[in-house]
């Protein structure tokens, strides 16, 4: 169990590192949102799963709290990133090389 | 180390109160002073590296070393009051803007 | 130039404060404090902890030993929220237009998040005598859930009269519970309920009841402040 | 030098730098956001000094409520300027 929890913790830390690197390296706002939220969602998810496996032996009462934290992160991260993306679109700060613009076709004003 | 940083944070807030002429910036400086003061009061109660947070599970635990709970109790209520005073200051700033159409103290004096 | 001069003067002031603190006998160095010389040593003694019965010693000071102090602080918060309502309150009010139409994802997601935030805040309030937290952060979390509703829904108006009623109810019940201490025990805010064993959920006498009331009071006051900031005068 | 000393030096220097930026930045909204970052760093300092109650309270209030009050004030002012 302990080795399994360590494996998940290392995977989570790796994804956090990649997410932070992506925020620095990506060219425009949409790509940065992609790196900053998708990678860190998976990172936080696997770190909490690692803690969950680690707490099976000693701290059984932590498990419901950890599951609630997982639900919170899984819901709040996509909602926040979509809201930031919408705000970026409305602030007219979009990149020039956009191939498809679905929101414009649906008649949303910028 | 962190105690010296908190003292300089307080002094930096004082510097912000001296140099800024914008009402919102003055309120931000007051908040910086407030945070510096909170960290200083908490640092008074820090006992040592081997102390633990003041939460016990039974009375046999009282022989362990705890950090001082009294400064924490004082800061806990002071933070919530800080929200109230900040909100009151911002409400006054909003009504200042409704009267003078500016946040800047110099422009206020010219228009008066 | 003026900024540099001001920075130099304030830096000198900081150095003076540090030197003044380092040279006194009454102010021990950072991390080298002897708690038995302070008043907190009495709060940490076994008799006093048994008398209050709270596992979280910070809570036992805020609500157990210094409840009258807390009553004064809650009053300060009440007066500041009254001042905000006095300055910003108008007769004809409409909600400030945030210029934002919520899409489907934001609406559904914020409803689920609202449930989780409310459950967490009540958990924090109810476990104030066992774990870190209590009425003050829990009440602020209730107010932030109201803030989430304001941000996610562009038509939402909170029922401000209900908040005022809840706040007055919680505040007066807080004082009444304190006054009952004069009847059943000897002092204002005396702990007259059985304290139970330390660490159980049902323990510490009147501390959980008072903390729930403080949480409701703080939450409704800060929610009222947020509502006052988000309304403006209606233009004809 | 212990780990606590190292962390407290890092947190203290960051606190001073961010406080200086919050006081001296030109745009008001940047100043407010630096204030929010400052209170999150203060949470780290509180956790370092073993004060979990204060850390929870500061995390709820300093990052969310105070920042939102500042932003609402700035928003209402900007709308009136547009009209």
Coordinates of C-alpha atoms in Angstrom, one line a residue:
Chain A
X1 CA 0.0 0.0 0.0
X2 CA 2.8 2.4 0.9
X3 CA 4.6 1.8 -2.4
X4 CA 1.3 2.4 -4.3
X5 CA 0.8 5.7 -2.5
X6 CA 4.3 6.8 -3.3
X7 CA 3.8 6.0 -7.0
X8 CA 0.7 8.1 -7.1
X9 CA 2.4 11.0 -5.2
X10 CA 5.3 11.0 -7.7
X11 CA 2.9 11.0 -10.6
X12 CA 1.0 13.9 -9.1
X13 CA 4.1 16.0 -8.5
X14 CA 5.3 15.3 -12.1
X15 CA 2.0 16.6 -13.5
X16 CA 2.2 19.7 -11.3
X17 CA 5.7 20.3 -12.6
X18 CA 4.5 20.0 -16.2
X19 CA 1.6 22.3 -15.5
X20 CA 3.8 25.0 -14.1
X21 CA 6.2 24.6 -17.0
X22 CA 3.4 24.9 -19.4
X23 CA 2.2 28.2 -17.9
X24 CA 5.6 29.6 -18.5
X25 CA 6.3 28.2 -22.0
X26 CA 2.9 28.4 -23.8
X27 CA 2.4 31.2 -26.3
X28 CA -1.1 32.6 -25.6
X29 CA -3.8 32.7 -23.0
X30 CA -5.9 29.7 -24.2
X31 CA -2.9 27.4 -24.2
X32 CA -1.9 28.6 -20.8
X33 CA -5.3 27.8 -19.4
X34 CA -5.0 24.4 -21.0
X35 CA -1.7 23.7 -19.3
X36 CA -2.6 25.4 -16.0
X37 CA -5.8 23.6 -15.3
X38 CA -5.9 20.2 -17.1
X39 CA -2.4 19.1 -16.0
X40 CA -3.0 20.3 -12.4
X41 CA -6.4 18.7 -12.2
X42 CA -4.8 15.3 -12.9
X43 CA -1.9 16.2 -10.6
X44 CA -4.1 17.1 -7.6
X45 CA -6.3 14.1 -8.3
X46 CA -3.3 11.6 -8.2
X47 CA -1.8 13.3 -5.1
X48 CA -5.1 12.9 -3.2
X49 CA -5.4 9.3 -4.4
X50 CA -1.9 8.7 -3.2
X51 CA -2.8 10.1 0.3
X52 CA -5.9 8.0 0.2
X53 CA -3.9 4.8 -0.3
X54 CA -1.5 5.9 2.4
X55 CA -4.2 6.6 4.9
X56 CA -5.9 3.2 4.6
X57 CA -3.8 1.7 7.3
X58 CA -3.8 4.4 10.0
X59 CA -6.3 7.1 9.3
X60 CA -9.5 5.6 8.1
X61 CA -11.5 8.7 9.0
X62 CA -9.6 10.8 6.4
X63 CA -11.1 8.9 3.5
X64 CA -14.6 10.6 3.3
X65 CA -12.9 14.0 3.5
X66 CA -10.5 13.2 0.8
X67 CA -13.3 12.0 -1.5
X68 CA -15.1 15.3 -0.9
X69 CA -11.9 17.2 -1.8
X70 CA -11.7 15.1 -5.1
X71 CA -15.3 16.0 -6.0
X72 CA -14.6 19.7 -5.2
X73 CA -11.5 19.8 -7.4
X74 CA -13.1 17.8 -10.3
X75 CA -16.1 20.3 -10.4
X76 CA -14.4 23.6 -9.6
X77 CA -11.4 23.4 -11.9
X78 CA -13.2 23.0 -15.3
X79 CA -15.8 25.6 -14.3
X80 CA -13.1 28.1 -13.4
X81 CA -11.1 27.4 -16.6
X82 CA -14.1 27.8 -18.8
X83 CA -15.1 31.0 -17.2
X84 CA -11.5 32.4 -17.6
X85 CA -11.6 31.3 -21.3
X86 CA -14.9 33.1 -21.8
X87 CA -13.6 36.3 -20.1
X88 CA -10.5 36.1 -22.4
X89 CA -12.7 35.8 -25.4
X90 CA -14.7 38.8 -24.4
X91 CA -11.7 40.9 -23.6
X92 CA -10.6 40.8 -27.3
X93 CA -7.3 39.4 -26.4
X94 CA -7.5 36.3 -28.6
X95 CA -4.7 35.1 -30.8
X96 CA -4.7 35.8 -34.6
X97 CA -4.2 32.3 -35.8
X98 CA -7.5 31.0 -34.5
X99 CA -8.7 28.4 -37.0
X100 CA -12.3 27.9 -35.9
X101 CA -14.4 30.3 -33.8
X102 CA -17.6 28.6 -32.6
X103 CA -18.7 31.4 -30.3
X104 CA -18.7 33.8 -33.3
X105 CA -20.8 31.4 -35.4
X106 CA -23.3 31.2 -32.5
X107 CA -23.7 34.9 -32.6
X108 CA -21.9 35.8 -29.4
X109 CA -20.5 39.3 -29.4
X110 CA -16.9 39.8 -28.4
Chain B
X1 CA 13.8 35.9 10.9
X2 CA 10.1 36.1 10.0
X3 CA 9.7 38.5 12.9
X4 CA 12.0 41.0 11.3
X5 CA 10.1 40.6 8.0
X6 CA 6.8 41.4 9.8
X7 CA 8.3 44.5 11.3
X8 CA 9.5 45.7 7.9
X9 CA 6.1 44.8 6.5
X10 CA 4.5 47.1 9.0
X11 CA 7.0 49.9 8.2
X12 CA 6.4 49.4 4.5
X13 CA 2.7 49.9 5.0
X14 CA 3.5 53.2 6.8
X15 CA 5.7 54.2 3.8
X16 CA 2.7 53.5 1.5
X17 CA 0.5 55.7 3.7
X18 CA 3.1 58.5 3.3
X19 CA 3.7 58.5 -0.4
X20 CA 0.4 57.5 -2.0
X21 CA -2.2 60.0 -3.0
X22 CA -4.9 57.6 -4.1
X23 CA -7.6 56.6 -1.6
X24 CA -7.7 52.9 -2.8
X25 CA -3.9 52.7 -2.4
X26 CA -4.2 54.1 1.1
X27 CA -6.6 51.3 2.0
X28 CA -4.3 48.8 0.5
X29 CA -1.4 50.2 2.6
X30 CA -3.6 49.9 5.7
X31 CA -4.2 46.2 4.9
X32 CA -0.4 45.6 4.4
X33 CA 0.2 47.1 7.9
X34 CA -2.6 44.9 9.3
X35 CA -1.0 41.7 7.8
X36 CA 2.4 42.7 9.2
X37 CA 0.9 43.3 12.6
X38 CA -0.8 39.9 12.6
X39 CA 2.4 38.0 11.7
X40 CA 4.2 39.9 14.4
X41 CA 1.6 39.0 17.1
X42 CA 1.6 35.3 16.0
X43 CA 5.4 35.3 16.1
X44 CA 5.4 36.4 19.7
X45 CA 3.7 33.1 20.7
X46 CA 6.1 30.8 18.8
X47 CA 7.9 28.7 21.3
X48 CA 10.4 26.6 19.4
X49 CA 10.9 24.1 16.6
X50 CA 9.7 21.2 18.6
X51 CA 6.4 22.8 19.7
X52 CA 3.1 21.6 18.2
X53 CA -0.2 23.4 17.4
X54 CA -2.5 23.9 20.5
X55 CA -4.9 21.0 19.9
X56 CA -5.1 18.2 22.4
X57 CA -6.9 14.9 22.2
X58 CA -7.0 14.0 25.9
X59 CA -5.7 15.5 29.1
X60 CA -2.6 13.3 29.2
X61 CA -1.3 15.3 26.2
X62 CA -0.8 18.4 28.3
X63 CA 2.7 17.5 29.1
X64 CA 3.8 18.2 25.6
X65 CA 5.1 21.6 24.4
X66 CA 2.5 23.8 22.7
X67 CA 2.8 27.1 21.1
X68 CA 1.1 30.0 22.9
X69 CA -2.6 29.9 22.1
X70 CA -3.4 33.4 23.5
X71 CA -1.9 35.5 20.5
X72 CA -3.7 33.2 18.1
X73 CA -7.0 33.8 19.8
X74 CA -6.5 37.6 19.6
X75 CA -5.5 37.5 15.9
X76 CA -8.5 35.2 15.0
X77 CA -11.0 37.8 16.0
X78 CA -8.9 40.7 14.7
X79 CA -8.9 39.3 11.2
X80 CA -12.7 39.2 11.0
X81 CA -12.9 42.7 12.3
X82 CA -10.4 43.7 9.7
X83 CA -12.9 42.8 7.0
X84 CA -15.5 45.1 8.6
X85 CA -13.1 48.0 8.8
X86 CA -11.9 47.5 5.3
X87 CA -15.5 47.4 4.0
X88 CA -16.3 50.6 5.9
X89 CA -13.3 52.3 4.4
X90 CA -14.2 51.2 0.9
X91 CA -17.8 52.4 1.4
X92 CA -16.4 55.8 2.4
X93 CA -14.1 55.7 -0.7
X94 CA -17.1 55.0 -2.9
X95 CA -19.1 57.9 -1.5
X96 CA -16.0 60.1 -2.0
X97 CA -16.0 59.1 -5.6
X98 CA -19.7 60.0 -5.9
X99 CA -19.0 63.5 -4.6
X100 CA -15.7 64.4 -6.4
X101 CA -15.6 62.0 -9.4
X102 CA -12.0 61.0 -8.5
X103 CA -10.0 58.9 -6.1
X104 CA -6.9 61.2 -6.1
X105 CA -6.4 63.5 -3.1
X106 CA -4.8 66.3 -5.2
X107 CA -7.5 66.4 -7.8
X108 CA -10.0 66.5 -5.0
X109 CA -8.4 69.6 -3.6
X110 CA -8.4 71.3 -7.0
X111 CA -12.1 70.6 -7.6
X112 CA -13.2 71.8 -4.2
Chain C
X1 CA 13.5 61.4 -5.1
X2 CA 10.8 62.0 -2.5
X3 CA 9.9 58.2 -2.7
X4 CA 13.6 57.3 -2.1
X5 CA 13.7 59.7 0.9
X6 CA 10.6 58.2 2.4
X7 CA 11.9 54.7 1.9
X8 CA 15.1 55.6 3.7
X9 CA 13.2 57.1 6.6
X10 CA 10.9 54.2 7.0
X11 CA 13.8 51.7 6.8
X12 CA 15.5 53.6 9.6
X13 CA 12.3 53.4 11.6
X14 CA 12.2 49.7 11.2
X15 CA 15.8 49.3 12.3
X16 CA 15.0 51.4 15.4
X17 CA 12.0 49.2 16.3
X18 CA 14.2 46.0 15.9
X19 CA 17.0 47.5 18.1
X20 CA 14.5 48.7 20.7
X21 CA 12.9 45.3 20.9
X22 CA 16.2 43.4 21.1
X23 CA 17.6 45.3 24.1
X24 CA 14.7 44.9 26.5
X25 CA 14.5 42.3 29.2
X26 CA 10.8 41.8 28.9
X27 CA 10.8 40.8 25.3
X28 CA 12.4 37.3 24.7
X29 CA 14.0 36.4 21.4
X30 CA 12.0 34.6 18.7
X31 CA 11.3 31.0 19.6
X32 CA 12.8 31.2 23.1
X33 CA 9.7 31.8 25.2
X34 CA 9.0 30.2 28.5
X35 CA 5.2 29.7 28.6
X36 CA 5.1 29.2 32.4
X37 CA 6.1 32.9 32.9
X38 CA 3.2 34.0 30.8
X39 CA -0.6 34.1 31.5
X40 CA -1.0 31.3 28.9
X41 CA 0.6 28.9 31.3
X42 CA -2.5 29.1 33.4
X43 CA -4.7 28.4 30.4
X44 CA -2.7 25.3 29.6
X45 CA -3.0 23.9 33.1
X46 CA -5.0 20.7 33.6
X47 CA -7.7 22.1 35.9
X48 CA -8.6 24.9 33.5
X49 CA -8.7 22.6 30.5
X50 CA -10.9 20.2 32.3
X51 CA -13.2 23.0 33.4
X52 CA -13.8 24.2 29.8
X53 CA -13.6 20.8 28.1
X54 CA -12.6 22.0 24.6
X55 CA -9.9 20.0 22.7
X56 CA -8.9 23.1 20.7
X57 CA -7.2 25.4 23.2
X58 CA -7.6 28.5 21.0
X59 CA -11.4 27.9 21.0
X60 CA -11.3 27.4 24.8
X61 CA -9.7 30.9 25.1
X62 CA -12.0 32.6 22.6
X63 CA -15.3 31.2 23.8
X64 CA -14.4 29.8 27.2
X65 CA -12.1 32.2 29.1
X66 CA -12.7 35.4 27.1
X67 CA -16.3 35.3 25.9
X68 CA -17.0 38.8 27.0
X69 CA -14.1 40.0 24.8
X70 CA -15.6 38.1 21.9
X71 CA -19.0 39.7 22.5
X72 CA -17.3 43.1 22.2
X73 CA -15.6 42.1 18.9
X74 CA -18.9 40.8 17.4
X75 CA -20.4 44.1 18.4
X76 CA -17.6 46.0 16.5
X77 CA -18.3 43.9 13.4
X78 CA -22.0 44.7 13.7
X79 CA -21.4 48.4 14.0
X80 CA -19.1 48.4 10.9
X81 CA -21.7 46.5 8.8
X82 CA -24.3 49.1 10.1
X83 CA -22.0 51.9 8.9
X84 CA -21.6 50.3 5.5
X85 CA -25.4 50.0 5.2
X86 CA -25.8 53.6 6.4
X87 CA -23.3 55.0 3.8
X88 CA -24.2 52.8 0.8
X89 CA -27.9 52.1 1.4
X90 CA -30.3 53.9 -0.9
X91 CA -34.1 53.8 -1.2
X92 CA -34.6 52.6 -4.7
X93 CA -32.0 49.9 -5.3
X94 CA -31.1 47.7 -8.2
X95 CA -28.5 45.1 -8.5
X96 CA -25.2 46.2 -10.1
X97 CA -24.9 44.9 -13.6
X98 CA -21.8 42.8 -13.9
X99 CA -22.2 42.6 -17.7
X100 CA -21.9 38.9 -17.8
X101 CA -24.3 36.2 -18.9
X102 CA -23.7 32.8 -17.2
X103 CA -23.6 29.8 -19.5
X104 CA -24.9 26.4 -18.7
X105 CA -21.7 25.0 -17.3
X106 CA -21.2 27.9 -14.8
X107 CA -24.8 27.7 -13.6
X108 CA -24.8 23.9 -12.9
X109 CA -21.3 23.8 -11.6
X110 CA -21.8 26.7 -9.2
X111 CA -25.0 25.0 -7.8
X112 CA -23.0 21.8 -7.0
X113 CA -20.2 23.9 -5.5
X114 CA -22.6 25.8 -3.4
X115 CA -23.8 22.6 -1.7
X116 CA -20.2 21.5 -1.0
X117 CA -19.2 24.9 0.4
X118 CA -22.2 25.1 2.7
X119 CA -21.7 21.6 4.0
X120 CA -18.0 22.3 4.6
X121 CA -18.8 25.6 6.4
X122 CA -21.3 23.9 8.7
X123 CA -18.8 21.1 9.4
X124 CA -16.1 23.7 10.3
X125 CA -18.5 25.5 12.6
X126 CA -19.8 22.4 14.4
X127 CA -16.2 21.0 14.9
X128 CA -14.9 24.3 16.2
X129 CA -14.1 22.8 19.7
X130 CA -12.3 19.7 18.2
X131 CA -10.3 20.8 15.2
X132 CA -9.0 24.1 13.7
X133 CA -11.8 26.4 12.6
X134 CA -14.9 27.5 14.3
X135 CA -17.5 30.2 14.0
X136 CA -15.4 33.0 12.5
X137 CA -14.0 31.2 9.5
X138 CA -17.2 29.2 9.1
X139 CA -19.3 32.3 9.0
X140 CA -17.0 33.8 6.4
X141 CA -17.4 30.7 4.3
X142 CA -21.2 31.1 4.5
X143 CA -20.8 34.7 3.3
X144 CA -18.5 33.5 0.5
X145 CA -21.1 31.0 -0.7
X146 CA -23.5 34.0 -1.0
X147 CA -20.8 35.8 -3.0
X148 CA -20.6 32.7 -5.3
X149 CA -24.3 33.0 -5.9
X150 CA -24.0 36.7 -6.8
X151 CA -21.2 36.0 -9.2
X152 CA -22.6 33.0 -10.9
X153 CA -26.2 34.2 -11.4
X154 CA -26.8 37.7 -12.9
X155 CA -30.3 38.1 -11.5
X156 CA -29.7 36.8 -8.0
X157 CA -30.7 39.1 -5.1
X158 CA -30.3 37.9 -1.6
X159 CA -33.1 38.3 0.9
X160 CA -31.6 41.1 2.9
X161 CA -34.5 41.3 5.4
X162 CA -34.0 37.6 6.2
X163 CA -30.3 38.1 6.8
X164 CA -31.1 41.1 9.2
X165 CA -33.6 38.9 11.1
X166 CA -31.2 36.0 11.3
X167 CA -28.4 38.3 12.6
X168 CA -30.5 39.9 15.3
X169 CA -31.9 36.5 16.3
X170 CA -28.4 35.0 16.7
X171 CA -27.0 38.0 18.5
X172 CA -29.8 38.2 21.0
X173 CA -29.7 34.4 21.6
X174 CA -25.9 34.7 22.2
X175 CA -26.5 37.3 25.0
X176 CA -29.5 35.3 26.4
X177 CA -27.3 32.2 26.8
X178 CA -24.7 34.3 28.6
X179 CA -27.4 35.7 30.9
X180 CA -28.6 32.2 31.7
X181 CA -25.2 31.7 33.2
X182 CA -26.2 34.1 36.0
X183 CA -29.2 31.9 36.8
X184 CA -27.7 28.4 36.6
X185 CA -24.2 29.3 37.7
X186 CA -22.4 32.3 39.2
X187 CA -21.2 34.4 36.4
X188 CA -22.1 36.0 33.0
X189 CA -21.2 33.4 30.3
X190 CA -20.4 30.7 32.8
X191 CA -20.3 27.2 31.4
X192 CA -23.3 25.6 33.0
X193 CA -23.8 22.5 30.8
X194 CA -21.9 19.3 31.5
X195 CA -18.6 19.4 29.7
X196 CA -18.2 15.6 28.9
X197 CA -15.0 14.0 27.9
X198 CA -12.4 16.0 25.9
X199 CA -12.4 15.0 22.2
X200 CA -16.0 13.8 21.9
X201 CA -18.4 15.6 19.6
X202 CA -20.9 16.3 22.3
X203 CA -18.6 18.0 24.8
X204 CA -17.5 21.4 26.1
X205 CA -20.9 22.5 27.3
X206 CA -22.1 25.7 25.8
X207 CA -19.1 26.3 23.5
X208 CA -20.6 24.6 20.3
X209 CA -23.9 26.4 20.8
X210 CA -22.3 29.8 21.1
X211 CA -20.0 29.1 18.2
X212 CA -22.9 28.1 15.9
X213 CA -24.6 31.4 16.9
X214 CA -21.4 33.4 16.2
X215 CA -21.1 31.7 12.8
X216 CA -24.6 32.6 11.8
X217 CA -24.1 36.2 13.0
X218 CA -20.8 36.7 11.2
X219 CA -22.1 35.1 8.0
X220 CA -25.2 37.2 7.8
X221 CA -23.3 40.4 8.6
X222 CA -20.7 39.8 5.9
X223 CA -23.4 38.7 3.4
X224 CA -25.2 42.0 4.1
X225 CA -22.0 43.9 3.5
X226 CA -21.5 42.1 0.1
X227 CA -25.2 42.9 -0.8
X228 CA -24.6 46.6 0.0
X229 CA -21.6 46.7 -2.2
X230 CA -23.4 45.1 -5.1
X231 CA -26.4 47.4 -5.2
X232 CA -26.6 50.9 -6.6
X233 CA -29.1 53.6 -7.0
X234 CA -31.6 53.1 -9.7
X235 CA -31.4 55.6 -12.5
X236 CA -34.7 56.8 -14.0
Chain D
X1 CA 20.4 26.2 9.4
X2 CA 17.2 24.2 9.8
X3 CA 14.4 23.8 7.3
X4 CA 12.3 26.2 9.3
X5 CA 14.9 29.0 9.0
X6 CA 15.2 28.4 5.2
X7 CA 11.5 28.5 4.7
X8 CA 11.0 31.6 6.9
X9 CA 13.8 33.5 5.0
X10 CA 12.1 32.6 1.6
X11 CA 8.6 33.6 2.9
X12 CA 9.9 36.8 4.5
X13 CA 11.7 38.0 1.4
X14 CA 8.7 37.2 -0.8
X15 CA 6.4 39.0 1.7
X16 CA 8.5 42.2 1.5
X17 CA 8.8 42.1 -2.3
X18 CA 5.1 41.6 -2.9
X19 CA 4.2 44.3 -0.3
X20 CA 6.4 46.7 -2.1
X21 CA 4.8 45.8 -5.5
X22 CA 1.3 46.2 -4.0
X23 CA 2.1 49.7 -2.7
X24 CA 4.0 50.9 -5.7
X25 CA 2.2 49.5 -8.7
X26 CA 0.5 52.0 -11.1
X27 CA -2.8 50.3 -11.9
X28 CA -5.2 49.9 -9.0
X29 CA -6.3 46.4 -10.0
X30 CA -2.7 45.2 -9.9
X31 CA -2.3 46.6 -6.4
X32 CA -5.4 44.8 -5.2
X33 CA -4.3 41.5 -6.7
X34 CA -0.8 41.8 -5.1
X35 CA -2.6 42.4 -1.8
X36 CA -4.5 39.1 -2.3
X37 CA -1.2 37.3 -3.0
X38 CA 0.3 38.9 0.1
X39 CA -2.5 37.4 2.3
X40 CA -1.9 34.0 0.8
X41 CA 1.8 34.2 1.7
X42 CA 0.7 35.3 5.2
X43 CA -1.2 32.0 5.4
X44 CA 2.0 30.2 4.7
X45 CA 3.7 32.1 7.5
X46 CA 0.9 31.3 9.9
X47 CA 1.1 27.6 9.1
X48 CA 4.9 27.7 9.6
X49 CA 4.3 29.2 13.1
X50 CA 1.8 26.4 14.0
X51 CA -1.3 28.5 14.0
X52 CA -3.9 26.5 12.0
X53 CA -7.0 28.4 13.2
X54 CA -5.6 31.8 12.1
X55 CA -4.4 30.2 8.8
X56 CA -7.9 29.0 7.9
X57 CA -9.5 32.3 8.8
X58 CA -7.0 34.3 6.8
X59 CA -7.3 32.0 3.8
X60 CA -11.1 32.4 3.7
X61 CA -11.1 36.1 4.3
X62 CA -7.9 37.5 2.8
X63 CA -8.1 35.7 -0.5
X64 CA -11.8 35.9 -1.2
X65 CA -13.9 38.4 0.6
X66 CA -11.5 41.4 0.9
X67 CA -10.4 41.1 -2.7
X68 CA -14.0 40.9 -3.9
X69 CA -14.9 44.0 -2.0
X70 CA -12.0 45.9 -3.6
X71 CA -12.9 44.7 -7.1
X72 CA -16.6 45.6 -6.6
X73 CA -15.6 49.1 -5.7
X74 CA -13.4 49.5 -8.7
X75 CA -16.1 48.0 -11.0
X76 CA -18.9 50.3 -9.9
X77 CA -16.5 53.3 -10.5
X78 CA -15.6 52.1 -14.0
X79 CA -19.2 51.7 -15.0
X80 CA -20.0 55.3 -14.0
X81 CA -17.1 56.5 -16.0
X82 CA -18.5 54.8 -19.1
X83 CA -21.8 56.6 -18.9

